[in-house]
Backbone as a printed PyTorch tensor [residue, N CA C, xyz], in Angstrom:
tensor([[[194.8400,  72.4610, 106.8350],
         [196.2580,  72.2540, 107.0440],
         [196.6940,  73.2320, 108.1350]],

        [[197.3180,  72.7140, 109.1800],
         [197.8090,  73.5570, 110.2650],
         [199.0860,  74.2840, 109.8790]],

        [[199.9410,  73.6060, 109.1600],
         [201.2210,  74.1880, 108.7830],
         [201.6950,  73.5600, 107.4830]],

        [[202.2720,  74.3770, 106.6210],
         [202.8040,  73.8200, 105.3760],
         [203.9560,  72.8670, 105.6420]],

        [[204.5680,  72.9620, 106.8020],
         [205.7170,  72.1120, 107.1150],
         [205.2980,  70.7310, 107.5760]],

        [[204.0030,  70.5110, 107.7870],
         [203.5170,  69.2000, 108.1950],
         [203.2300,  68.2950, 107.0060]],

        [[203.3480,  68.8210, 105.8210],
         [203.0490,  68.0440, 104.6230],
         [204.1210,  66.9750, 104.4390]],

        [[203.6810,  65.7490, 104.2730],
         [204.5990,  64.6370, 104.0640],
         [204.3000,  64.0020, 102.7090]],

        [[205.3100,  63.5820, 101.9770],
         [205.0610,  62.8940, 100.7140],
         [204.2300,  61.6420, 100.9520]],

        [[203.2830,  61.3910, 100.0590],
         [202.4110,  60.2360, 100.1990],
         [202.9030,  59.0370,  99.3940]],

        [[203.9680,  59.2240,  98.6660],
         [204.4940,  58.1080,  97.8990],
         [206.0080,  58.0310,  98.0510]],

        [[206.5310,  56.9200,  97.5950],
         [207.9730,  56.6960,  97.6890],
         [208.6730,  57.4650,  96.5780]],

        [[209.5350,  58.3960,  96.9660],
         [210.2610,  59.1990,  95.9990],
         [211.7090,  58.7400,  95.8540]],

        [[212.0110,  57.5390,  96.2560],
         [213.3970,  57.0830,  96.1790],
         [213.9020,  57.0540,  94.7350]],

        [[213.0040,  56.9380,  93.7700],
         [213.4190,  56.9240,  92.3670],
         [214.0220,  58.2560,  91.9430]],

        [[213.7770,  59.3280,  92.7070],
         [214.2810,  60.6440,  92.3210],
         [215.7970,  60.7460,  92.4770]],

        [[216.3750,  59.9830,  93.3840],
         [217.8000,  60.1120,  93.6770],
         [218.6610,  59.8490,  92.4490]],

        [[218.4610,  58.7310,  91.7240],
         [219.2980,  58.5300,  90.5370],
         [219.0840,  59.6010,  89.4700]],

        [[217.8700,  60.1160,  89.3490],
         [217.6130,  61.1580,  88.3540],
         [218.3890,  62.4150,  88.7020]],

        [[218.2680,  62.8610,  89.9410],
         [218.9600,  64.0820,  90.3540],
         [220.4690,  63.9050,  90.2180]],

        [[220.9770,  62.7450,  90.5960],
         [222.4220,  62.4930,  90.4660],
         [222.8590,  62.5730,  89.0050]],

        [[222.0770,  62.0010,  88.1070],
         [222.4270,  62.0540,  86.6830],
         [222.3030,  63.4610,  86.1250]],

        [[221.3250,  64.2090,  86.6230],
         [221.1330,  65.5800,  86.1460],
         [222.3300,  66.4500,  86.4480]],

        [[222.8740,  66.2770,  87.6200],
         [223.7890,  67.2710,  88.1460],
         [225.2510,  66.8730,  88.1320]],

        [[225.5780,  65.7470,  87.5350],
         [226.9840,  65.3910,  87.3990],
         [227.5780,  66.1520,  86.2200]],

        [[228.8770,  66.4210,  86.2520],
         [229.4940,  67.0930,  85.0970],
         [229.2480,  66.3520,  83.7890]],

        [[229.2450,  65.0200,  83.8390],
         [228.9990,  64.2410,  82.6290],
         [227.5830,  64.4620,  82.1340]],

        [[226.6220,  64.4440,  83.0600],
         [225.2250,  64.6600,  82.6830],
         [225.0060,  66.0190,  82.0640]],

        [[225.5930,  67.0360,  82.6480],
         [225.4530,  68.3950,  82.1170],
         [226.1110,  68.4890,  80.7500]],

        [[227.2890,  67.8980,  80.6090],
         [228.0190,  67.9630,  79.3420],
         [227.2470,  67.2760,  78.2170]],

        [[226.5140,  66.2300,  78.5530],
         [225.7570,  65.4980,  77.5400],
         [224.4080,  66.1480,  77.2400]],

        [[224.0700,  67.1880,  77.9600],
         [222.8300,  67.9060,  77.6870],
         [221.5990,  67.2060,  78.2110]],

        [[220.5400,  67.2890,  77.4390],
         [219.2450,  66.8250,  77.9220],
         [219.0720,  65.3110,  77.9390]],

        [[219.8440,  64.5500,  77.1820],
         [219.5680,  63.1220,  77.0540],
         [219.6190,  62.3590,  78.3800]],

        [[220.6090,  62.5730,  79.2590],
         [220.5900,  61.8480,  80.5380],
         [219.3480,  62.1550,  81.3750]],

        [[218.8620,  63.3830,  81.3070],
         [217.6610,  63.7500,  82.0470],
         [216.4660,  62.9890,  81.4930]],

        [[216.3050,  63.0210,  80.1900],
         [215.1740,  62.3440,  79.5700],
         [215.2590,  60.8400,  79.7660]],

        [[216.4510,  60.2670,  79.6380],
         [216.6330,  58.8330,  79.8730],
         [216.2440,  58.4570,  81.2970]],

        [[216.6100,  59.2880,  82.2550],
         [216.2920,  59.0020,  83.6520],
         [214.7940,  59.0570,  83.9080]],

        [[214.1140,  59.9950,  83.2840],
         [212.6610,  60.0800,  83.4510],
         [211.9690,  58.8650,  82.8450]],

        [[212.4250,  58.4340,  81.6760],
         [211.8650,  57.2400,  81.0550],
         [212.1120,  56.0260,  81.9460]],

        [[213.3270,  55.9050,  82.4840],
         [213.6520,  54.7810,  83.3730],
         [212.7790,  54.7830,  84.6270]],

        [[212.3070,  55.9610,  85.0310],
         [211.4240,  56.0740,  86.1980],
         [209.9610,  55.8320,  85.8250]],

        [[209.7190,  55.4970,  84.5480],
         [208.3660,  55.1780,  84.1210],
         [207.5350,  56.3760,  83.6850]],

        [[208.1740,  57.4890,  83.4160],
         [207.4460,  58.6960,  83.0120],
         [207.3000,  58.7410,  81.4910]],

        [[206.1430,  59.1810,  81.0200],
         [205.8760,  59.3500,  79.6000],
         [206.3290,  60.7480,  79.2010]],

        [[207.3760,  60.8490,  78.4230],
         [207.9480,  62.1460,  78.0590],
         [206.9940,  63.0240,  77.2580]],

        [[206.0290,  62.4030,  76.5870],
         [205.0850,  63.1790,  75.7880],
         [203.8910,  63.6730,  76.5970]],

        [[203.8300,  63.2840,  77.8600],
         [202.6840,  63.6820,  78.6880],
         [203.1170,  64.0410,  80.1080]],

        [[204.2930,  64.6460,  80.2420],
         [204.7810,  65.0120,  81.5750],
         [203.9550,  66.1450,  82.1600]],

        [[203.7500,  66.0760,  83.4670],
         [203.0500,  67.1350,  84.1910],
         [203.9710,  67.6670,  85.2840]],

        [[203.6010,  68.8050,  85.8610],
         [204.4060,  69.3220,  86.9680],
         [204.3330,  68.3730,  88.1570]],

        [[203.2260,  67.6380,  88.2800],
         [203.1230,  66.6470,  89.3560],
         [204.1020,  65.4970,  89.1320]],

        [[204.2950,  65.0850,  87.8700],
         [205.2800,  64.0390,  87.5620],
         [206.6800,  64.4680,  87.9750]],

        [[206.9850,  65.7420,  87.7680],
         [208.3330,  66.2380,  88.0280],
         [208.5580,  66.6670,  89.4720]],

        [[207.4900,  66.8530,  90.2300],
         [207.6150,  67.3850,  91.5970],
         [208.6220,  66.6340,  92.4670]],

        [[208.6740,  65.3060,  92.4090],
         [209.6730,  64.6270,  93.2480],
         [211.1130,  64.9600,  92.8650]],

        [[211.3170,  65.4580,  91.6520],
         [212.6530,  65.8060,  91.1870],
         [212.9170,  67.3040,  91.3080]],

        [[212.0030,  68.1240,  90.7990],
         [212.3130,  69.5540,  90.7110],
         [211.8300,  70.3900,  91.8890]],

        [[211.0370,  69.8250,  92.7710],
         [210.6730,  70.5290,  94.0100],
         [211.7610,  70.1690,  95.0220]],

        [[212.9230,  70.7440,  94.8080],
         [214.1700,  70.3800,  95.4860],
         [214.3240,  71.1930,  96.7730]],

        [[213.3260,  71.0680,  97.6590],
         [213.2830,  71.8440,  98.9010],
         [212.3430,  71.1450,  99.8730]],

        [[212.3640,  71.5570, 101.1090],
         [211.5010,  70.9610, 102.1220],
         [210.0280,  71.2000, 101.8390]],

        [[209.2200,  70.1860, 102.0370],
         [207.7770,  70.3220, 101.8950],
         [207.2300,  70.0570, 100.5140]],

        [[208.1000,  69.9820,  99.5090],
         [207.6590,  69.6660,  98.1570],
         [206.6560,  70.6520,  97.5890]],

        [[205.8850,  70.1750,  96.6100],
         [204.9210,  71.0290,  95.9300],
         [203.8630,  71.5640,  96.8930]],

        [[203.5040,  70.7800,  97.8970],
         [202.5160,  71.2370,  98.8730],
         [202.9670,  72.4970,  99.5850]],

        [[204.2470,  72.5700,  99.9040],
         [204.7810,  73.7700, 100.5560],
         [204.7200,  74.9680,  99.6110]],

        [[205.0380,  74.7400,  98.3410],
         [204.9750,  75.8290,  97.3630],
         [203.5480,  76.3620,  97.2580]],

        [[202.5840,  75.4630,  97.1200],
         [201.1810,  75.8880,  97.0250],
         [200.7590,  76.6520,  98.2770]],

        [[201.1360,  76.1360,  99.4350],
         [200.7780,  76.7920, 100.6910],
         [201.3790,  78.1730, 100.8240]],

        [[202.6310,  78.3120, 100.4080],
         [203.2920,  79.6180, 100.4810],
         [202.6650,  80.6270,  99.5220]],

        [[202.2490,  80.1610,  98.3440],
         [201.5830,  81.0570,  97.3950],
         [200.2870,  81.5820,  97.9990]],

        [[199.5380,  80.6960,  98.6300],
         [198.2870,  81.1230,  99.2600],
         [198.5540,  82.1080, 100.3890]],

        [[199.5610,  81.8400, 101.2080],
         [199.8950,  82.7630, 102.2960],
         [200.3410,  84.1250, 101.7680]],

        [[201.0760,  84.1190, 100.6690],
         [201.5900,  85.3670, 100.0980],
         [200.5350,  86.1150,  99.2830]],

        [[199.4250,  85.4410,  98.9960],
         [198.3340,  86.0420,  98.2180],
         [198.8360,  86.6120,  96.8910]],

        [[199.5600,  85.7850,  96.1580],
         [200.1030,  86.1940,  94.8620],
         [198.9930,  86.1450,  93.8160]],

        [[198.8470,  87.2080,  93.0650],
         [197.7930,  87.2690,  92.0470],
         [198.2390,  86.5720,  90.7650]],

        [[197.2600,  86.2250,  89.9460],
         [197.5390,  85.5550,  88.6760],
         [198.3280,  86.4490,  87.7250]],

        [[198.2200,  87.7310,  87.8720],
         [198.9150,  88.6410,  86.9610],
         [200.3090,  89.0260,  87.4610]],

        [[200.7190,  88.4640,  88.5800],
         [202.0020,  88.8430,  89.1870],
         [203.1850,  88.4090,  88.3290]],

        [[204.2260,  89.2260,  88.3610],
         [205.5180,  88.8340,  87.8100],
         [206.3960,  88.4990,  89.0090]],

        [[207.0230,  87.3300,  88.9470],
         [207.7470,  86.7890,  90.0960],
         [209.2030,  86.5450,  89.7280]],

        [[210.1080,  86.9440,  90.5990],
         [211.5220,  86.6010,  90.4810],
         [211.7960,  85.5050,  91.4940]],

        [[212.1490,  84.3180,  91.0130],
         [212.4720,  83.1830,  91.8780],
         [213.9920,  83.1410,  92.0320]],

        [[214.4800,  83.5700,  93.1820],
         [215.9170,  83.6530,  93.4550],
         [216.3910,  82.3260,  94.0400]],

        [[217.4120,  81.7390,  93.4300],
         [217.8930,  80.4320,  93.8740],
         [216.8990,  79.3530,  93.4870]],

        [[216.4070,  79.4360,  92.2590],
         [215.3100,  78.5880,  91.7930],
         [215.6350,  77.1270,  91.5960]],

        [[216.8940,  76.7330,  91.7210],
         [217.2570,  75.3200,  91.6570],
         [216.8290,  74.6470,  90.3690]],

        [[216.0820,  73.5630,  90.5030],
         [215.6530,  72.7690,  89.3580],
         [214.3400,  73.2640,  88.7620]],

        [[213.8160,  74.3760,  89.2810],
         [212.6730,  75.0260,  88.6510],
         [211.2960,  74.6160,  89.1190]],

        [[211.1950,  73.7580,  90.1140],
         [209.8830,  73.2880,  90.5650],
         [208.9490,  74.3870,  91.0300]],

        [[209.3800,  75.2370,  91.9710],
         [208.4870,  76.3210,  92.3880],
         [208.1140,  77.2570,  91.2370]],

        [[209.0540,  77.5700,  90.3610],
         [208.7490,  78.4400,  89.2170],
         [207.6860,  77.8020,  88.3290]],

        [[207.8170,  76.5050,  88.0680],
         [206.8210,  75.8050,  87.2540],
         [205.4640,  75.7820,  87.9390]],

        [[205.4620,  75.5670,  89.2480],
         [204.2030,  75.5400,  89.9930],
         [203.5270,  76.9040,  89.9570]],

        [[204.2940,  77.9560,  90.1970],
         [203.7390,  79.3110,  90.1410],
         [203.1520,  79.6030,  88.7580]],

        [[203.8540,  79.1940,  87.7150],
         [203.3940,  79.4470,  86.3520],
         [202.1660,  78.6060,  85.9990]],

        [[202.2260,  77.3100,  86.2760],
         [201.1600,  76.4030,  85.8510],
         [199.8800,  76.5530,  86.6660]],

        [[200.0050,  76.5790,  87.9660],
         [198.8170,  76.5550,  88.8180],
         [198.2870,  77.9310,  89.1790]],

        [[199.1490,  78.9290,  89.1240],
         [198.7260,  80.2520,  89.5680],
         [198.8020,  81.2980,  88.4550]],

        [[199.2680,  80.9000,  87.2650],
         [199.2700,  81.7820,  86.1120],
         [200.2890,  82.9030,  86.1330]],

        [[201.2260,  82.8450,  87.0430],
         [202.2250,  83.9100,  87.1650],
         [203.2610,  83.8130,  86.0490]],

        [[203.8440,  84.9230,  85.7100],
         [205.0190,  84.9680,  84.8250],
         [206.2290,  84.9500,  85.7510]],

        [[207.0770,  83.9300,  85.6280],
         [208.1680,  83.7230,  86.5730],
         [209.5140,  83.7980,  85.8630]],

        [[210.4420,  84.5010,  86.4730],
         [211.8320,  84.5170,  86.0380],
         [212.6430,  83.8880,  87.1560]],

        [[213.3220,  82.8040,  86.8360],
         [214.1180,  82.0850,  87.8220],
         [215.5910,  82.3860,  87.6030]],

        [[216.3170,  82.5810,  88.6860],
         [217.7610,  82.7950,  88.6080],
         [218.4330,  81.8760,  89.6230]],

        [[219.5320,  81.2470,  89.2090],
         [220.2860,  80.3700,  90.0980],
         [221.7600,  80.4550,  89.7100]],

        [[222.6220,  80.2820,  90.6860],
         [224.0710,  80.3010,  90.4360],
         [224.5540,  79.1060,  89.6250]],

        [[223.8800,  77.9770,  89.7710],
         [224.3430,  76.7300,  89.1830],
         [223.8840,  76.5730,  87.7330]],

        [[224.8460,  76.5230,  86.8460],
         [224.5300,  76.2910,  85.4340],
         [223.8430,  74.9400,  85.2460]],

        [[224.2760,  73.9370,  86.0210],
         [223.6690,  72.6080,  85.9250],
         [222.2020,  72.6500,  86.3390]],

        [[221.9000,  73.3310,  87.4240],
         [220.5150,  73.4360,  87.8840],
         [219.6590,  74.1630,  86.8490]],

        [[220.1610,  75.2730,  86.3380],
         [219.3870,  76.0570,  85.3740],
         [219.1840,  75.2520,  84.0880]],

        [[220.2060,  74.5330,  83.6550],
         [220.0650,  73.6850,  82.4720],
         [219.0150,  72.6120,  82.6680]],

        [[219.0260,  71.9760,  83.8320],
         [218.0170,  70.9620,  84.1370],
         [216.6340,  71.6030,  84.2190]],

        [[216.5380,  72.7580,  84.8660],
         [215.2520,  73.4570,  84.9820],
         [214.6940,  73.7980,  83.6040]],

        [[215.5620,  74.2100,  82.7120],
         [215.1290,  74.5540,  81.3550],
         [214.5220,  73.3450,  80.6570]],

        [[215.1890,  72.2170,  80.7600],
         [214.6970,  70.9920,  80.1220],
         [213.3590,  70.5840,  80.7220]],

        [[213.2790,  70.5660,  82.0500],
         [212.0570,  70.1220,  82.7180],
         [210.8950,  71.0780,  82.4540]],

        [[211.1610,  72.3650,  82.4940],
         [210.1100,  73.3630,  82.2630],
         [209.5740,  73.2730,  80.8370]],

        [[210.4590,  73.0870,  79.8850],
         [210.0310,  72.9520,  78.4900],
         [209.1840,  71.7000,  78.2910]],

        [[209.5400,  70.6070,  78.9600],
         [208.8190,  69.3450,  78.7830],
         [207.3840,  69.4170,  79.2810]],

        [[207.1020,  70.3190,  80.2150],
         [205.7240,  70.4610,  80.7020],
         [205.0150,  71.6500,  80.0440]],

        [[205.6350,  72.2250,  79.0080],
         [204.9980,  73.2630,  78.2190],
         [204.9210,  74.6350,  78.8630]],

        [[205.8570,  74.9340,  79.7650],
         [205.8230,  76.2190,  80.4610],
         [206.9700,  77.1450,  80.0750]],

        [[207.6280,  76.8500,  78.9730],
         [208.7780,  77.6470,  78.5600],
         [208.4900,  79.1280,  78.3990]],

        [[207.2670,  79.4730,  77.9820],
         [206.9180,  80.8860,  77.7850],
         [206.5620,  81.6010,  79.0820]],

        [[206.1740,  80.8470,  80.0940],
         [205.7550,  81.4540,  81.3610],
         [206.8400,  81.4540,  82.4270]],

        [[207.8400,  80.6090,  82.2670],
         [208.8780,  80.4870,  83.2920],
         [210.2520,  80.5490,  82.6290]],

        [[210.8890,  81.6990,  82.7140],
         [212.2410,  81.8740,  82.1750],
         [213.2590,  81.3940,  83.2000]],

        [[214.4140,  80.9360,  82.7190],
         [215.4840,  80.4680,  83.5970],
         [216.7830,  81.1370,  83.1960]],

        [[217.5420,  81.5870,  84.2090],
         [218.8130,  82.2660,  83.9360],
         [219.8550,  81.8880,  84.9790]],

        [[221.1070,  81.7750,  84.5300],
         [222.2300,  81.6180,  85.4520],
         [222.6060,  83.0180,  85.9090]],

        [[222.7320,  83.1880,  87.2200],
         [223.0990,  84.5030,  87.7230],
         [223.2710,  84.5230,  89.2250]],

        [[223.8010,  85.6250,  89.6940],
         [224.1000,  85.8280,  91.1080],
         [223.0120,  86.7050,  91.7240]],

        [[222.4060,  86.2400,  92.7780],
         [221.3370,  86.9910,  93.4480],
         [221.8350,  88.3130,  94.0180]],

        [[223.1340,  88.4300,  94.2290],
         [223.6910,  89.6720,  94.7600],
         [223.9850,  90.6970,  93.6710]],

        [[223.9020,  90.2540,  92.4250],
         [224.1660,  91.1420,  91.2870],
         [223.0830,  90.9360,  90.2290]],

        [[221.8490,  91.2030,  90.5980],
         [220.7280,  90.9620,  89.6930],
         [220.7410,  91.9430,  88.5180]],

        [[220.4860,  91.4320,  87.3210],
         [220.5030,  92.2890,  86.1340],
         [219.1450,  92.9360,  85.8370]],

        [[218.3200,  93.1290,  86.8550],
         [216.9760,  93.6590,  86.6580],
         [216.8380,  95.0260,  87.3230]],

        [[216.0030,  95.8680,  86.7430],
         [215.7250,  97.1820,  87.3240],
         [214.9160,  97.0250,  88.6050]],

        [[215.0640,  97.9670,  89.5160],
         [214.2380,  97.9960,  90.7180],
         [212.7730,  98.0600,  90.2910]],

        [[211.9480,  97.2960,  90.9750],
         [210.5190,  97.3010,  90.6830],
         [210.1150,  96.4890,  89.4700]],

        [[211.0490,  95.7260,  88.8870],
         [210.7380,  94.9330,  87.6970],
         [209.8030,  93.7660,  88.0080]],

        [[209.7230,  93.3670,  89.2740],
         [208.9030,  92.2260,  89.6730],
         [207.9440,  92.6330,  90.7840]],

        [[206.7980,  91.9710,  90.7970],
         [205.8200,  92.2020,  91.8650],
         [206.2020,  91.4480,  93.1280]],

        [[206.8370,  90.2870,  92.9360],
         [207.1550,  89.3970,  94.0540],
         [208.5630,  88.8470,  93.8700]],

        [[209.3180,  88.7840,  94.9530],
         [210.5930,  88.0620,  94.9600],
         [210.3660,  86.8110,  95.7890]],

        [[210.6920,  85.6600,  95.2000],
         [210.3950,  84.3550,  95.7900],
         [211.6930,  83.6100,  96.0120]],

        [[211.8060,  82.9170,  97.1230],
         [212.9130,  81.9770,  97.3140],
         [212.4190,  80.8580,  98.1950]],

        [[212.8030,  79.6480,  97.8600],
         [212.2860,  78.5020,  98.6050],
         [213.3670,  77.4540,  98.7060]]])
């Protein structure tokens, strides 16, 4: 790979748009997890066997998708024992990828309660709740001690 930015999705991700819209509307957030789960089922996903790859078109809410996350981890040479703070973690895709594929303990923080709520649901569904924490918070007012993390991540 010459550049992580050259990675292009190999499949049609148009189905992600209705899911993301349902996740992030005030009605969707107010109703909790059911609109998210309903949207995944409507997209043909098996809720009892979800993988981070299944969720990547939805929760890798940034340029380059999961391929970019993997490439950046390799460039950063993050160790399996690293503790990572994911600032502006959005829907939790990079945090889940870091936890699942690289074994990192990840704490994600985002300003949006809707994003963090969706990230919590998605992360739990792929069995990473213990490895990837999610919190609503302001990156300018972090509630963590200096040196609490080995890596600060944002994507």
